[in-house]
Coordinates of C-alpha atoms in Angstrom, one line a residue:
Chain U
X174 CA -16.4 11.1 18.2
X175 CA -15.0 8.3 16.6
X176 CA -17.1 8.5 13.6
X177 CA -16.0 11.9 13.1
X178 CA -12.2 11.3 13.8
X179 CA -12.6 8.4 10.8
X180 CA -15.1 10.6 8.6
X181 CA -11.9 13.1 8.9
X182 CA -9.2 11.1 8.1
X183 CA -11.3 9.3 5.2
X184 CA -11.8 12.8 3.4
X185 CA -8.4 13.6 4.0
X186 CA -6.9 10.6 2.4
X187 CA -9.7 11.0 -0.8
X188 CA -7.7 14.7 -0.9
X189 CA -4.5 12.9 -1.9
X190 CA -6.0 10.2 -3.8
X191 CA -7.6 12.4 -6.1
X192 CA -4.5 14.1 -7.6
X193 CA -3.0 13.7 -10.9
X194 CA -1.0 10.1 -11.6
X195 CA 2.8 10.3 -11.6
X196 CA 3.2 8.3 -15.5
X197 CA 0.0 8.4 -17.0
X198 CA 1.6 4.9 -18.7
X199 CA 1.8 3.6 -15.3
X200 CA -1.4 4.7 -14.4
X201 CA -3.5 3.1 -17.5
X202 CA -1.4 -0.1 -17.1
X203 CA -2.4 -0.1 -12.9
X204 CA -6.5 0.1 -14.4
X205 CA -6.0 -2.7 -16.9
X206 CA -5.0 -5.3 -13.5
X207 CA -7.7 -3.9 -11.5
X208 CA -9.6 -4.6 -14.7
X209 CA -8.6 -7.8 -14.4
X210 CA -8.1 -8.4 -10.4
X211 CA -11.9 -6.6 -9.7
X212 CA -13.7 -7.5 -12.7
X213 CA -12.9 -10.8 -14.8
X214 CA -12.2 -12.3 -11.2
X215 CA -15.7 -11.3 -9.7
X216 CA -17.5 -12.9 -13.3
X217 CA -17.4 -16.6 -12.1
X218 CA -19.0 -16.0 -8.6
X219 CA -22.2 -13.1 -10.1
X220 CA -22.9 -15.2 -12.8
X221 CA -23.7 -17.9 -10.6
X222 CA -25.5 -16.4 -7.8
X223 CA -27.2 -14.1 -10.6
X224 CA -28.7 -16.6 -12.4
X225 CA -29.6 -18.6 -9.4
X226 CA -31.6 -15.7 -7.4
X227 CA -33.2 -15.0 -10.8
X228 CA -34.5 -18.4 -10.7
X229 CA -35.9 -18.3 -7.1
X230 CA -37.3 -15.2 -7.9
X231 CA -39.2 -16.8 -10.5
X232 CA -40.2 -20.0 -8.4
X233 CA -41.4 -17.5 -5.5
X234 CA -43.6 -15.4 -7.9
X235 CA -45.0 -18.3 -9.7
X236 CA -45.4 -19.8 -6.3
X237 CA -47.7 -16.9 -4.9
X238 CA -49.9 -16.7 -7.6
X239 CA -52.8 -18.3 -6.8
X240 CA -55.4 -16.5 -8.5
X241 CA -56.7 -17.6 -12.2
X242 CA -57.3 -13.7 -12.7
X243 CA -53.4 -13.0 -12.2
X244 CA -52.2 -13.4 -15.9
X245 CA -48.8 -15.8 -15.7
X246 CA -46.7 -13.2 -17.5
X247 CA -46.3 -11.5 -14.4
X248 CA -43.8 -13.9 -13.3
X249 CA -41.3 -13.0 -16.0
X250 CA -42.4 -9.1 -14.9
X251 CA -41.6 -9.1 -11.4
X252 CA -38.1 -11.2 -12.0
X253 CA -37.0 -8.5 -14.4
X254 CA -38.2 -5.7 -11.9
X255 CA -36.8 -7.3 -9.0
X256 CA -33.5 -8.4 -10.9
X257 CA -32.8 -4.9 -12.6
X258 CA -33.9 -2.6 -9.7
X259 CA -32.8 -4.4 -6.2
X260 CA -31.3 -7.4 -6.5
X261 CA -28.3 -6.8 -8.9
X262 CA -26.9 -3.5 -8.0
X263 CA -28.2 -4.1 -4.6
X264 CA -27.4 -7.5 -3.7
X265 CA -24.4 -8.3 -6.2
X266 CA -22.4 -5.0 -4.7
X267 CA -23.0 -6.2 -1.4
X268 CA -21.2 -9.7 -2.7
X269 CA -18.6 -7.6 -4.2
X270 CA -18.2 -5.6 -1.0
X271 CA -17.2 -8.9 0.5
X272 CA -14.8 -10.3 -2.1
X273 CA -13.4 -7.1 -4.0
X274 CA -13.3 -5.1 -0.5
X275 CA -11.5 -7.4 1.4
X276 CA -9.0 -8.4 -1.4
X277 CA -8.3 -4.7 -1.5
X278 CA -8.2 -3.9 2.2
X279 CA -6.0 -7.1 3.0
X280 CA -3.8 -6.2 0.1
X281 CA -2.9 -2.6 1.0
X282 CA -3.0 -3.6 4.9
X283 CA -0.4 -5.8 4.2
X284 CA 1.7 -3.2 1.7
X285 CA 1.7 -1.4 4.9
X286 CA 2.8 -3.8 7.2
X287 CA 5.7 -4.8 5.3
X288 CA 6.7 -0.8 5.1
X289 CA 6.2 -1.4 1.2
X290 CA 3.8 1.8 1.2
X291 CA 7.1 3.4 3.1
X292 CA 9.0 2.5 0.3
X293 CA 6.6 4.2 -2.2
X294 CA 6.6 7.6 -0.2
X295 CA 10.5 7.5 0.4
X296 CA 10.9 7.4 -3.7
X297 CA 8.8 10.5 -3.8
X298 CA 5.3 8.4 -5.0
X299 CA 2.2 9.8 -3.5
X300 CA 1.3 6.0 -2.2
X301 CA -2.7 6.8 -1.2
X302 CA -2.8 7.7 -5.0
X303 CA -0.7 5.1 -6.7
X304 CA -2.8 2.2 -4.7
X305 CA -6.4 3.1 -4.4
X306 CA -6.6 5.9 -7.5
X307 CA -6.5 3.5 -9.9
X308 CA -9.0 1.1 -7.9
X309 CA -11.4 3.3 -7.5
X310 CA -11.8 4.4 -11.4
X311 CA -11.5 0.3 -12.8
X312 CA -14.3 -0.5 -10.4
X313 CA -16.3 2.4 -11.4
X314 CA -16.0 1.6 -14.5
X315 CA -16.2 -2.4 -14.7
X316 CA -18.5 -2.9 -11.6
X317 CA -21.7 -1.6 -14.0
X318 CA -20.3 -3.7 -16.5
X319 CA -20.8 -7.0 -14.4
X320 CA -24.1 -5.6 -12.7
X321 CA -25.6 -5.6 -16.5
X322 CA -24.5 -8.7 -17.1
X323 CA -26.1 -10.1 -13.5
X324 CA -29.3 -8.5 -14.7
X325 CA -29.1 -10.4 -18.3
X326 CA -28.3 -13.7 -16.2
X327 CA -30.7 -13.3 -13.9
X328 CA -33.7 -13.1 -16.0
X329 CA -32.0 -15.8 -18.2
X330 CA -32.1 -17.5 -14.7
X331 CA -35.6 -17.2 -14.0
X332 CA -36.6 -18.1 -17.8
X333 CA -34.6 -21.3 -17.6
X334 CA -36.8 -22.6 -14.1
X335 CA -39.7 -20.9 -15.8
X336 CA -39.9 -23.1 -18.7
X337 CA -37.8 -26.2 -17.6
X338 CA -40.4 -26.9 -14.7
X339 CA -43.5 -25.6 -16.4
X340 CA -44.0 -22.9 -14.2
X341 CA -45.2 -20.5 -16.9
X342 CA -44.7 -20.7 -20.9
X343 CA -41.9 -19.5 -22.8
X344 CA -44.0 -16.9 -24.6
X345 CA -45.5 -15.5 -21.0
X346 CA -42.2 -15.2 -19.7
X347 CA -40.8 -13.6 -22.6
X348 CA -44.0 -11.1 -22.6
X349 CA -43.8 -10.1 -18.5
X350 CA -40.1 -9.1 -19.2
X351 CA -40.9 -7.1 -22.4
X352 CA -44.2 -5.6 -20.5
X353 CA -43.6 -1.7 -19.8
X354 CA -40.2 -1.6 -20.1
X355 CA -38.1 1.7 -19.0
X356 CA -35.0 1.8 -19.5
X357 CA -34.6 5.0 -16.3
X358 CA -35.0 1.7 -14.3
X359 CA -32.0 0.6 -15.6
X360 CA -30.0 4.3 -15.6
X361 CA -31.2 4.2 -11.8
X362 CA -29.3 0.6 -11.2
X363 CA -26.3 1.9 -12.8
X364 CA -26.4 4.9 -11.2
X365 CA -26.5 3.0 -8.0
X366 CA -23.8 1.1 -9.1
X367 CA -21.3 4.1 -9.3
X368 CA -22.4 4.9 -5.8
X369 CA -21.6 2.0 -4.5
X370 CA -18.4 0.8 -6.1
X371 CA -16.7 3.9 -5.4
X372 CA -17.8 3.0 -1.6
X373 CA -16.5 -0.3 -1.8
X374 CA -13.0 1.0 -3.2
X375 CA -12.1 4.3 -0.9
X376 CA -13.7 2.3 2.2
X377 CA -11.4 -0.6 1.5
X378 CA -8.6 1.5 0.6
X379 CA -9.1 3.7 3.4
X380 CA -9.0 1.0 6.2
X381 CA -6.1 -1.1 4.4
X382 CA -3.9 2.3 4.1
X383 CA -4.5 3.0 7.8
X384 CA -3.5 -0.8 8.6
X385 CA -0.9 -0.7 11.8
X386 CA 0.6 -3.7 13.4
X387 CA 0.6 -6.8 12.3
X388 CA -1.0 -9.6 10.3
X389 CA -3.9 -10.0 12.6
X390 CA -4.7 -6.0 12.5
X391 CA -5.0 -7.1 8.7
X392 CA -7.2 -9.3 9.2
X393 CA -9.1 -6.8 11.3
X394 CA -9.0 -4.1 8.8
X395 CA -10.3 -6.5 6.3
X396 CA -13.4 -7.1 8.2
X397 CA -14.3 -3.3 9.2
X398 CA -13.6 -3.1 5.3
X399 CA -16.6 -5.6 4.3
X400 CA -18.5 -4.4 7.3
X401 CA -18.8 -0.7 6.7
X402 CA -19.0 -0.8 3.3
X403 CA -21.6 -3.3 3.3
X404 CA -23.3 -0.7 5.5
X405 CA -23.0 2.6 3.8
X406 CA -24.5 0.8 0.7
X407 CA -27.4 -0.1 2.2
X408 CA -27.6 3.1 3.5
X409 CA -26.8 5.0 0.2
X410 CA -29.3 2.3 -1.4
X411 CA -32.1 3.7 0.2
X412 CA -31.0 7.5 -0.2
X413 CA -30.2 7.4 -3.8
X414 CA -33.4 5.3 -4.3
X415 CA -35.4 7.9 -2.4
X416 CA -33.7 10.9 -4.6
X417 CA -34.5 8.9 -8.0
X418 CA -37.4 7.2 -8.1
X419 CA -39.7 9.0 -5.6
Chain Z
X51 CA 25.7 15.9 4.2
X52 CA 23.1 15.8 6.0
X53 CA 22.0 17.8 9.4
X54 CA 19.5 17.0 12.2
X55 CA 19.2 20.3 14.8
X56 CA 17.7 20.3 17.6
X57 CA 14.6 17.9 16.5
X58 CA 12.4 16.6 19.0
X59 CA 9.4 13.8 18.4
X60 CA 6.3 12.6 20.6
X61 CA 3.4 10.0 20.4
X62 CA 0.8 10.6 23.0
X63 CA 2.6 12.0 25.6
X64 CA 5.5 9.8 25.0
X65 CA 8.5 11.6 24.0
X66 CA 10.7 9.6 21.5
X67 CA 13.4 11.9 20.8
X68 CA 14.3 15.0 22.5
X69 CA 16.5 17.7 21.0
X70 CA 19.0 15.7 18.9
X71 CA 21.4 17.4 16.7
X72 CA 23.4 15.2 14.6
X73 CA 25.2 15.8 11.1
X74 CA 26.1 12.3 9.0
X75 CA 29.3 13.5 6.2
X76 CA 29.1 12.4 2.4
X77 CA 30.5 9.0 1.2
X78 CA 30.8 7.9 5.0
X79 CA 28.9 5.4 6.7
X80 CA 27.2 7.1 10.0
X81 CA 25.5 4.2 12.2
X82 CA 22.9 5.0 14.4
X83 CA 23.2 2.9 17.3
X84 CA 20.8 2.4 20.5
X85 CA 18.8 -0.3 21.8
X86 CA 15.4 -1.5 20.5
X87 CA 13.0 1.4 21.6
X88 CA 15.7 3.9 21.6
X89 CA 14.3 6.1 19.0
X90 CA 16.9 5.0 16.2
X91 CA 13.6 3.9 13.8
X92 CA 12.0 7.2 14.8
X93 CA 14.9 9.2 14.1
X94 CA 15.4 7.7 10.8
X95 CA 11.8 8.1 9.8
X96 CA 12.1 11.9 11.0
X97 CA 15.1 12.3 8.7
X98 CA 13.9 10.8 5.2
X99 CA 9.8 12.6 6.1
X100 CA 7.9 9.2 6.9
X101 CA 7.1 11.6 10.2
X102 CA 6.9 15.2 10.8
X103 CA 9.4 16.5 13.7
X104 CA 7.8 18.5 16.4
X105 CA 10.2 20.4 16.7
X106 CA 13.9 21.4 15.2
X107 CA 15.4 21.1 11.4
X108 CA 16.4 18.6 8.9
X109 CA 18.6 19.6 6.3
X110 CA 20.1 17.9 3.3
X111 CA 23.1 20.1 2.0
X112 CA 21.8 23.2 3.0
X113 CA 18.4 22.5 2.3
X114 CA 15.7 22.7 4.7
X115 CA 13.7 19.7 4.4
X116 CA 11.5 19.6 7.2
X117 CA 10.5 23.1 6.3
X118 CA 9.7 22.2 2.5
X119 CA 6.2 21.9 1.0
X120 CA 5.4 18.3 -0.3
X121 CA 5.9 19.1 -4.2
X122 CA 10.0 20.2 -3.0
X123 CA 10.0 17.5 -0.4
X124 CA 9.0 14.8 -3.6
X125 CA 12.1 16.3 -5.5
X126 CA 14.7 15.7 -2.6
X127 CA 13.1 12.2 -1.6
X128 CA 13.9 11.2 -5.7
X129 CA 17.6 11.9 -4.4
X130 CA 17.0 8.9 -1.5
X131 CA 17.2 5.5 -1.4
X132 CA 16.1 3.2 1.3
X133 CA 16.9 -0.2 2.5
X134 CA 14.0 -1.3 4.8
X135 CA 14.0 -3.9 8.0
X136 CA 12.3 -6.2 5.7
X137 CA 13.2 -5.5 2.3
X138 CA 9.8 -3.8 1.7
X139 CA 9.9 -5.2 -1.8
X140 CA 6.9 -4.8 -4.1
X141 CA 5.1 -8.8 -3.8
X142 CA 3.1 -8.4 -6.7
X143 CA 6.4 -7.5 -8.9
X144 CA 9.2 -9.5 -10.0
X145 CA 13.0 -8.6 -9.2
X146 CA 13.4 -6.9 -12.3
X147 CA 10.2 -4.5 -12.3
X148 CA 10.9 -4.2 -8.5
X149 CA 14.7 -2.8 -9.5
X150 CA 12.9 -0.6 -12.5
X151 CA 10.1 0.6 -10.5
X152 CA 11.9 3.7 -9.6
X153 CA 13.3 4.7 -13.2
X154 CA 9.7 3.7 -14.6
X155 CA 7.9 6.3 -12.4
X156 CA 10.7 9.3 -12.7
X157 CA 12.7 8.6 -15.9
X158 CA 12.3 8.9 -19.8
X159 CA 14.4 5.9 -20.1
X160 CA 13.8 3.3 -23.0
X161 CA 12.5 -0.2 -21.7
X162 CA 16.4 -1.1 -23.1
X163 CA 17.9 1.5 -21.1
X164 CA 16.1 0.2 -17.7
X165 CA 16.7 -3.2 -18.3
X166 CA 20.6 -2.2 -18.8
X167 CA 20.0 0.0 -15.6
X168 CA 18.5 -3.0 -13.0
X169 CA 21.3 -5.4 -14.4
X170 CA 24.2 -3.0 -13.4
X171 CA 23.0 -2.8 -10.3
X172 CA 22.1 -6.2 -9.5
X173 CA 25.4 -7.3 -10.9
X174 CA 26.7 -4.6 -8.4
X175 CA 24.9 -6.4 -5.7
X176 CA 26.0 -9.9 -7.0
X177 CA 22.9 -11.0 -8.0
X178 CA 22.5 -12.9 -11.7
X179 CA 20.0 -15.0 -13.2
X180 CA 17.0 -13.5 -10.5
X181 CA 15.5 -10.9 -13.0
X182 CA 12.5 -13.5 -13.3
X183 CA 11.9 -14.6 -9.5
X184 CA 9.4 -12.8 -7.2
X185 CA 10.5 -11.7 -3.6
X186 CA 9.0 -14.5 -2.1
X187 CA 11.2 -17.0 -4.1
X188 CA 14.5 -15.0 -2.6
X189 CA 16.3 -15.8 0.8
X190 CA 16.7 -13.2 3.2
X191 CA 19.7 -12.1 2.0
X192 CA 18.7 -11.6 -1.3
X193 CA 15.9 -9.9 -0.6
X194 CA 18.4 -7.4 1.2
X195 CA 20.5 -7.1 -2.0
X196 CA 17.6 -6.7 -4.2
X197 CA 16.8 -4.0 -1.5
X198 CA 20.0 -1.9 -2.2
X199 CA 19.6 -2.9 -5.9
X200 CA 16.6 -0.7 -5.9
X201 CA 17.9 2.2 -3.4
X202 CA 20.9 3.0 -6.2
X203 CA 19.1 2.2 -9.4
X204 CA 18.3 6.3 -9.4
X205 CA 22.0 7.3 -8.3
X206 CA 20.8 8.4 -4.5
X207 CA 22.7 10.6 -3.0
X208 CA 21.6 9.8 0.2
X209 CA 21.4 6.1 1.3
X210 CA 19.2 4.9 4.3
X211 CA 19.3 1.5 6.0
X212 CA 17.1 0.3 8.8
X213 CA 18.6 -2.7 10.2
X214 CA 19.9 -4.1 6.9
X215 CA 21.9 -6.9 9.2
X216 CA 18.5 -7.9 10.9
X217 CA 17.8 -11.3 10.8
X218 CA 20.6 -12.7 8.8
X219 CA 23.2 -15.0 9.6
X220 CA 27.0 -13.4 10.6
X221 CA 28.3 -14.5 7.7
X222 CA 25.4 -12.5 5.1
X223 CA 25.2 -10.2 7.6
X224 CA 28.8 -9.1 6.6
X225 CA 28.2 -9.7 3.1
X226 CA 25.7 -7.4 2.9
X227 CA 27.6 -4.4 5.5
X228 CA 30.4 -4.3 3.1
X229 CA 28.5 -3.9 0.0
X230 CA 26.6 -0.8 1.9
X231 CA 29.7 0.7 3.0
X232 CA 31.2 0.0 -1.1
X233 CA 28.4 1.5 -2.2
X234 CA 28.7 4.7 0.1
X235 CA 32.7 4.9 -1.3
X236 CA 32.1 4.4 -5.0
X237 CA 28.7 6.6 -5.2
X238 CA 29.9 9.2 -2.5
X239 CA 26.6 8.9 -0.9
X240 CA 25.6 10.1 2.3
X241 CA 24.3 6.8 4.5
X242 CA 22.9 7.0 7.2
X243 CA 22.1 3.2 9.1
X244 CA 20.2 2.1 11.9
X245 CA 21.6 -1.2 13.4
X246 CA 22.1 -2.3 17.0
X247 CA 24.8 -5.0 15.7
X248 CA 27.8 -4.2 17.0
X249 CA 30.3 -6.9 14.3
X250 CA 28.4 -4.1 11.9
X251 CA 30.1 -1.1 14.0
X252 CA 32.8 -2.4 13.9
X253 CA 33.0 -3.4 10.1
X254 CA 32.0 -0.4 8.5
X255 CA 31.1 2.2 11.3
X256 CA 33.0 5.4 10.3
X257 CA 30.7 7.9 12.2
X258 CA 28.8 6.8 15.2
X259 CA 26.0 8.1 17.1
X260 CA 24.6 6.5 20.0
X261 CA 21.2 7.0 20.9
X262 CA 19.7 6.7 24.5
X263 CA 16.0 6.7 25.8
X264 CA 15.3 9.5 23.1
X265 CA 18.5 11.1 23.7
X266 CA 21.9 11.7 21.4
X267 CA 24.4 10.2 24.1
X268 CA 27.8 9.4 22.5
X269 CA 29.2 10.2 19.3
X270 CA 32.3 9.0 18.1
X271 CA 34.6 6.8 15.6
X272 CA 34.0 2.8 15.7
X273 CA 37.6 2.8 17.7
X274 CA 37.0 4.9 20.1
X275 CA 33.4 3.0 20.7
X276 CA 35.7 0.5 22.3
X277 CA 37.2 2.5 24.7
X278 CA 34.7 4.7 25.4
X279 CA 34.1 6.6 29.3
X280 CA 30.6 6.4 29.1
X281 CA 28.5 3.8 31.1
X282 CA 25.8 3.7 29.1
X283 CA 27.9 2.5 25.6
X284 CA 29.8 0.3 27.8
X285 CA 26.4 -1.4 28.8
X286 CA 25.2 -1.3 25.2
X287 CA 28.6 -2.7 23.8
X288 CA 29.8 -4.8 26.2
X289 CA 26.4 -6.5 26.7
X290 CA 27.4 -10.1 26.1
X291 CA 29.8 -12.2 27.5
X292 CA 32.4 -13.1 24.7
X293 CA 32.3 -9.2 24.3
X294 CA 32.9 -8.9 28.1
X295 CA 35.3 -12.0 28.0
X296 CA 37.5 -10.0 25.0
X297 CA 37.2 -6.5 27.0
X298 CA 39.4 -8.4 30.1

C-alpha cells in the first residue's frame, strides 16, 4: 500500500509543479543555474568515465576476437553500438541519478527543514513549482546534451586504446564506427534520455519536498532519491527499449 | 484584524487544538503563549494556511480565509509577512536578493526601485553594509533582522513571528522584540507572535492568549498576566525561581 500512498502523492505534487511560473524572468533565470548546477557541473565526471568505458569496451572486444575470419573493424563497431545505445544514456543517467539526484534531493530536503519552502508558500509562491519546475525542464534539456557528448568521448575513448596499444588500426576503427550507421539508434538514446532525466528530477524533487525532521531524514531522503531513481530507470530502460526498437 | 472561530486541528488521532476562537486587533502585538507542544506552532500555521483546520474559520478583516480557493488564498498571503524560528532565509541568496525576493516575484519595480526598497528596510532594521553577505556569514540576530527585513519589504499587513526571541541572548532578544512591536505601531500591522519568553510578554505583549494542551486557556493584557487566578498561567509564568523569588 505504500507504493500506492507514494505513487499518489508523487502525481499530486507533478499537479502543482506543472503550472505556469510566477515571473517568467525569474523563471528563465532559475534554468540558466540549473544549466549550470546540473549540466556544466556533471561535464568533468561523464567525460571521464565516458571515455574510459569507451576504452574498455574496446580492449574487451578486441580481446574476444579470436578468430582471423572476424574482420578487426568490428571493434570500432561494437564500441560505437555499445557506447550510443546502452552505455551512455544508460549508464551515464544512472551516474547522474547519483550526483544530480542527490544534490537536488539534499538541497530541497534541507529548504524544508529550515521552513525556507514555508517561507516560499507564506509569500503566496507555489514552492513545488518554483523548486523542481525549473529542474526538471534544464535537465531535460541539457542532460541529452552531455549524453551526446559521452557518446563522442567514448568512441574517442575506445579509438585512443585502439590505436595507442595496437589493438586494431586507425583506419579499422574509423571504418567499424562509420559501418551501417543509423542515426534512429541515436534518436532512441535521446529519447531515453528525456525519460530518464525527468525521472531523476521529479523523483528527487519529490522525496526532498516531502523531507520532515531533521538533517539525518535528509540524508535519508537523499538516498531513497538515488535509489528509486536509479531503479525506475532501469526499469523504463527496458520498457522504452522494448517500445522502440523491438 | 484578524479572527480564529471555533478551529480545531488533529494528527493521527492526536488532537492539537480544539475549538479555539481568538481575534488578534491591528497595529497591536497579540502573543501567543503556551509551553513547547502546546499547539502555539500549530495554531500559527493554521492561521497564515501552512495547514488546513479541521474544523472552524480563519478570517482576515472579514475575509474568510480558510474557506478561500488557493488563487484568493495566494492574494491574501501577498498581504503576510513571516518571521520564522530560524530565519528561514534563502542559503543560496545573498541579504540583498533575500530582502528583494518578494518584490522580484510580485512587483513591476525597477532593479533601482528594489534596491531603494531592501535598503529602507534594512536600515529600518539597523542593518548597513550586509547587502553582499550570505545568511550563513550573519549571527543569529541578524539573521532575525534580515528576517523582518524581508516580512515588510511588501508593506504586510499582517505580521507573523514564530519564536523570533528563540535562541538569542537577553540582550538581542530585546533588540529584536522592540523592533517587532515598532514595526506593528508605525506599519499598523496586525502581529501575531508565538513565543514562550515571558521578558518578551512583558516588553511588548499588548494582547495575550495562553494556550494549554490544545486549549485557548487565558486571555488577557501583559499586566494582568501577572496577577492572574488561573493555576495553569501561574505555573507557566512563575516557572522559575527569580520569577517565583520576585512574585514573594
Amino acid at each position: 500500500m505504500h507504493i500506492f500512498y507514494n505513487l499518489g502523492k508523487y502525481f499530486l505534487l507533478l499537479g502543482r509543479v506543472f503550472h505556469k511560473p510566477e515571473k517568467a524572468s525569474v523563471f528563465r533565470n532559475q534554468i540558466f543555474d540549473e544549466f549550470d548546477k546540473i549540466g556544466i557541473n556533471s561535464l568533468g565526471i561523464i567525460a571521464v568515465i565516458s571515455i574510459f568505458m569507451g576504452a574498455v569496451a574496446a580492449i574487451q572486444t578486441a580481446f574476444n576476437i579470436e578468430s582471423p575470419l572476424i574482420p578487426l573493424y568490428l571493434v570500432g563497431f561494437t564500441v560505437r553500438q555499445t557506447v550510443i545505445l546502452e552505455f551512455s544514456p544508460t549508464v551515464i543517467s544512472l551516474i547522474l541519478a547519483g550526483k544530480v539526484g542527490s544534490q537536488i534531493a539534499s538541497e530541497i530536503g534541507t529548504m524544508r527543514i529550515t521552513e525556507q519552502i514555508d517561507a516560499l508558500d507564506i509569500m503566496g509562491v507555489n514552492s513545488a513549482e518554483y523548486l523542481i519546475l525549473p529542474k526538471i525542464i534544464a535537465s531535460i534539456l541539457i542532460i541529452p546534451i552531455l549524453i551526446i557528448i559521452s557518446m563522442l568521448l567514448g568512441i574517442f575513448g575506445g579509438w585512443i586504446i585502439a590505436i595507442s596499444t595496437g589493438l586494431v588500426s586507425p583506419n579499422n576503427y574509423i571504418e567499424g564506427i562509420q559501418l551501417d550507421f543509423r542515426v534512429y539508434d541515436v534518436v532512441y538514446a535521446l529519447i531515453k534520455t528525456v525519460v530518464f532525466a525527468f525521472i531523476i528530477t521529479s523523483v528527487s524533487g519529490y522525496y526532498g519536498y516531502n523531507t520532515r525532521g531533521g538533517a539525518l531524514e535528509v540524508g535519508k531522503a537523499s538516498t531513497k532519491a538515488v535509489v528509486y531513481s536509479s531503479v525506475l530507470i532501469i526499469l523504463f530502460n527496458l520498457i522504452l527499449t522494448q517500445l522502440l526498437l523491438a | 484584524m484578524i479572527e480564529v472561530k471555533n478551529i480545531s486541528k488533529s494528527f493521527v488521532n492526536f488532537p492539537a487544538l480544539k475549538d479555539i476562537s481568538l481575534s488578534f486587533d491591528k497595529g497591536k502585538t497579540n502573543l501567543i503563549i503556551g509551553q513547547s507542544g502546546s499547539g502555539k506552532t500549530v495554531l500559527m500555521k493554521c492561521i497564515v494556511g501552512l495547514l488546513q483546520i479541521d474544523e472552524g474559520q480563519v478570517i482576515f478583516n472579514d475575509r474568510v480565509f480558510s474557506e478561500m480557493k488557493l488563487k484568493e488564498k495566494k492574494n491574501i498571503q501577498k498581504e503576510m509577512g513571516m518571521l520564522f524560528q530560524g530565519g528561514a532565509l534563502f542559503d543560496s541568496m545573498t541579504v540583498e536578493e533575500n530582502v528583494m525576493f518578494p518584490l522580484t516575484m510580485f512587483t513591476q519595480k525597477t532593479l533601482e526601485e528594489k534596491k531603494d526598497r531592501v535598503n529602507l528596510c534594512l536600515s529600518r532594521v539597523n542593518l548597513e553594509n550586509v547587502n553582499n553577505l550570505f545568511p550563513s556569514e550573519l549571527s543569529g540576530g541578524m539573521k532575525k533582522r534580515v528576517a523582518i527585513a524581508r516580512a515588510i519589504s511588501m508593506n504586510p499587513k499582517y505580521l507573523f513571528c514564530d519564536e523570533p526571541t528563540s535562541g538569542l541572548d537577553p540582550k538581542t532578544a530585546v533588540v529584536i522584540d522592540n523592533l517587532i512591536s515598532e514595526i506593528t505601531k508605525e506599519y499598523q500591522t496586525t502581529t501575531i507572535i508565538n513565543t514562550h519568553d515571558m521578558n518578551s510578554v512583558i516588553e511588548i505583549g499588548d494582547k495575550i492568549s495562553f494556550i494549554y494542551k490544545g486549549q485557548l486557556c487565558w486571555e488577557g493584557s501583559k499586566d494582568e498576566i501577572l496577577t492572574a487566578d488561573n493555576e495553569e498561567i501561574n505555573k507557566f509564568v512563575y516557572a522559575t525561581e527569580l520569577l517565583r523569588r520576585l512574585k514573594k
